[in-house]
PDB file of C-alpha atoms in Angstrom:
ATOM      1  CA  UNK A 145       0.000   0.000   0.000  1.00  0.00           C
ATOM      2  CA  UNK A 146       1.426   3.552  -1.070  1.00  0.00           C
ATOM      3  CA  UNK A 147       1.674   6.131   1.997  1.00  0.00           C
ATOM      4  CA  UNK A 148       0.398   8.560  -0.493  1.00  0.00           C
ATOM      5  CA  UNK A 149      -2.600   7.718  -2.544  1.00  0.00           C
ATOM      6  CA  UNK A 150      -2.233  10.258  -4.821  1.00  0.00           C
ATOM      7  CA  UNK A 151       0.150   8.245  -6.917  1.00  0.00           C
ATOM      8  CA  UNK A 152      -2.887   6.125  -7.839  1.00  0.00           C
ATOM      9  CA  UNK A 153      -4.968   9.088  -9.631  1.00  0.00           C
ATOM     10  CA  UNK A 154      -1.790  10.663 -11.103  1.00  0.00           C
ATOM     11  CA  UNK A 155      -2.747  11.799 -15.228  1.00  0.00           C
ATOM     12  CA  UNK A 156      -0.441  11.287 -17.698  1.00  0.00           C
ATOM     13  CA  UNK A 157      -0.254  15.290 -18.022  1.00  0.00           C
ATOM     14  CA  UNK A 158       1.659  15.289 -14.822  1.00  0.00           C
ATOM     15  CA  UNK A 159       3.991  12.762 -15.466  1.00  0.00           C
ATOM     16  CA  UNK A 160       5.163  14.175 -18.542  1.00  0.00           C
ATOM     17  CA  UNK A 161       6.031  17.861 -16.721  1.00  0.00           C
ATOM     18  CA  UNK A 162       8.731  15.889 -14.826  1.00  0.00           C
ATOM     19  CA  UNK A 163      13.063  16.338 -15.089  1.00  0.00           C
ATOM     20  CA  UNK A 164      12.575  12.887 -17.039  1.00  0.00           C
ATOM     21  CA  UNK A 165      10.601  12.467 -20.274  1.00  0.00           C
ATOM     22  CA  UNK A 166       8.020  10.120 -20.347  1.00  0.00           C
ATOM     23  CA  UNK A 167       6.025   8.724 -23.049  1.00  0.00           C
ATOM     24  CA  UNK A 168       2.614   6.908 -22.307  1.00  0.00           C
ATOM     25  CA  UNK A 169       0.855   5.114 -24.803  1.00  0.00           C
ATOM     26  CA  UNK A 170      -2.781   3.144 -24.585  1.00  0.00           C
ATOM     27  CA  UNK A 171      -1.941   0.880 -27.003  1.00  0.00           C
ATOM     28  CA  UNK A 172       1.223  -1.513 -25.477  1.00  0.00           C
ATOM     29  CA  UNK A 173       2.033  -3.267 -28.955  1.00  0.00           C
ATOM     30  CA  UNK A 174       2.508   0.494 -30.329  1.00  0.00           C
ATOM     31  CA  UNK A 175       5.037   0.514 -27.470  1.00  0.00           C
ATOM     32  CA  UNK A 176       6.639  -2.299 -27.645  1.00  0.00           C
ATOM     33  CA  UNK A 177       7.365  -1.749 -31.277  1.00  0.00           C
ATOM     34  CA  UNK A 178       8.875   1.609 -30.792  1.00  0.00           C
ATOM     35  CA  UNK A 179      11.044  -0.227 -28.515  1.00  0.00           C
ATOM     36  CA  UNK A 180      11.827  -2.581 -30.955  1.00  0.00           C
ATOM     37  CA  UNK A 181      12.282   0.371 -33.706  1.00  0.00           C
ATOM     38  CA  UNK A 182      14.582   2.307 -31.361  1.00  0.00           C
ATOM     39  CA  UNK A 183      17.072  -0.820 -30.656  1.00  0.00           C
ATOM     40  CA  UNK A 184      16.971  -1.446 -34.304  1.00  0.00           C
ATOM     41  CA  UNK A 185      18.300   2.457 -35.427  1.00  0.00           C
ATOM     42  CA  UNK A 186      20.478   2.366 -32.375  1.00  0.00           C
ATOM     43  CA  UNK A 187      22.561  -0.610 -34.703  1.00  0.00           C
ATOM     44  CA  UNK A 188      22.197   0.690 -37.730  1.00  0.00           C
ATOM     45  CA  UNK A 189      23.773   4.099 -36.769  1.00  0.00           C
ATOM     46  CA  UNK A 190      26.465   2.632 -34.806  1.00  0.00           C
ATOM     47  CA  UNK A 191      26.861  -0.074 -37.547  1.00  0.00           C
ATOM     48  CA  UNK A 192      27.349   3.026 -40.171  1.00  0.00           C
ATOM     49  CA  UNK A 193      30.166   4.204 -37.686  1.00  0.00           C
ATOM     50  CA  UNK A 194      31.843   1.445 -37.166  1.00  0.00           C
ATOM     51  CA  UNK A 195      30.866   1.380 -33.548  1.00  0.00           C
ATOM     52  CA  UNK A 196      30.038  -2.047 -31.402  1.00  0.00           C
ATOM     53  CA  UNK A 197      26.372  -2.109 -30.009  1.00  0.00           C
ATOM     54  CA  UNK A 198      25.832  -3.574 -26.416  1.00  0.00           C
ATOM     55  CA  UNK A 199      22.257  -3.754 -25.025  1.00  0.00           C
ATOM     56  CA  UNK A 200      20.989  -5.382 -22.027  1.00  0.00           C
ATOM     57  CA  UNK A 201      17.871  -7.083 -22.509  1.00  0.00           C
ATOM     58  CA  UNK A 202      15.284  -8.001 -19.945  1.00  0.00           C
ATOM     59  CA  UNK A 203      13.611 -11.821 -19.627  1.00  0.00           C
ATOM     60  CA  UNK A 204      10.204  -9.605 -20.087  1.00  0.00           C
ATOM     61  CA  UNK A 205       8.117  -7.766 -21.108  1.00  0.00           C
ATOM     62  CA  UNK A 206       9.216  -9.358 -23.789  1.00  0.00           C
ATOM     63  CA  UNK A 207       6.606  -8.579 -26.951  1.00  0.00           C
ATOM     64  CA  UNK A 208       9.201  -6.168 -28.897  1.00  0.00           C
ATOM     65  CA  UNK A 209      12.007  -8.971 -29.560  1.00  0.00           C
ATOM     66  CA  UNK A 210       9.465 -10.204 -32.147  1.00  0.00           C
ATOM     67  CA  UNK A 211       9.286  -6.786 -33.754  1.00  0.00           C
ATOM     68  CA  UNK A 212      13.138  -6.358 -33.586  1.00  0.00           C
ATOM     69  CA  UNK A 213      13.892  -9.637 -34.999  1.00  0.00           C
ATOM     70  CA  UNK A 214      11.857  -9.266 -38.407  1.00  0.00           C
ATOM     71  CA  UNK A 215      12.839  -5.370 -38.517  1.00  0.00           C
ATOM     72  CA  UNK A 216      16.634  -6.705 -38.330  1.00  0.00           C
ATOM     73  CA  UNK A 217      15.620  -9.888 -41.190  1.00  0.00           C
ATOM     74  CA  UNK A 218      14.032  -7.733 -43.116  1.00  0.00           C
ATOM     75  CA  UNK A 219      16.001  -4.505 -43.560  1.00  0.00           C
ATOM     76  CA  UNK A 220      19.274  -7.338 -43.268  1.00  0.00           C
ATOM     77  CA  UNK A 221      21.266  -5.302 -40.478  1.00  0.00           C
ATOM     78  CA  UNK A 222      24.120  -6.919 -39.706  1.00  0.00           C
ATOM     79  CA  UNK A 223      24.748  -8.001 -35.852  1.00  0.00           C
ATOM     80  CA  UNK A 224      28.465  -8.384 -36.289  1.00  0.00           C
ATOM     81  CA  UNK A 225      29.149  -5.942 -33.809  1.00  0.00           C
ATOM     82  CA  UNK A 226      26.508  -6.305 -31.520  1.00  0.00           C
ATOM     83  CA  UNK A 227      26.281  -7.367 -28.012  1.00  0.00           C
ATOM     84  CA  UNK A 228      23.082  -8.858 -26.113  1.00  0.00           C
ATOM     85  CA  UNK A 229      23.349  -9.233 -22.582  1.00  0.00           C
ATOM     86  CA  UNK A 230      20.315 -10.896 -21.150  1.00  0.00           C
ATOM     87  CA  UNK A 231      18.758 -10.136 -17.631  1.00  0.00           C
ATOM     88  CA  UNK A 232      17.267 -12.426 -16.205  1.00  0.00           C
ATOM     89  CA  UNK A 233      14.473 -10.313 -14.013  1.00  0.00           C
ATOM     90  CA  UNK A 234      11.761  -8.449 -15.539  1.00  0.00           C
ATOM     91  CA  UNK A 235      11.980  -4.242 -16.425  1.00  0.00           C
ATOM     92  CA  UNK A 236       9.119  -2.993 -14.532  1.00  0.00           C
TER      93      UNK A 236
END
């Protein structure tokens, strides 16, 4: 039980006024495949300069390694130089 209940009626208005950005979406699978889109540019940029990638990926949520994985077939982006590191707890 939270000490302050207010945390429980917050609106995504004042979550987003915050020092850290947040983005809240209704739909997860939009989510989750933003997620998926962001790791994906995150390799091809460092790909294009020669840089290694090195991500650490959580056991779950785990509904945008599905997205990721036909993004990276289907554009055919190289993993050479990339790192996965695999948690094994959940990212809540």
């Amino acid at each position: 039980m939270y000490k302050d209940d207010k945390i429980l009626t917050l609106k995504a208005k004042d979550l987003t006024n915050g020092a850290i950005p947040i983005d809240i979406y209704e739909n997860p699978d939009v989510m989750f495949d933003i997620i998926a889109r962001t790791v994906v540019d995150e390799i091809i940029l460092n790909n294009s300069l020669h840089r290694k990638s090195l991500f650490i990926m959580p056991l779950g949520p785990s509904s945008q390694y599905s997205p990721m994985v036909e993004m990276i077939n289907k554009e055919k982006i190289s993993l050479h130089q990339v790192t996965f590191l695999n948690m094994d707890e959940y990212m809540w």
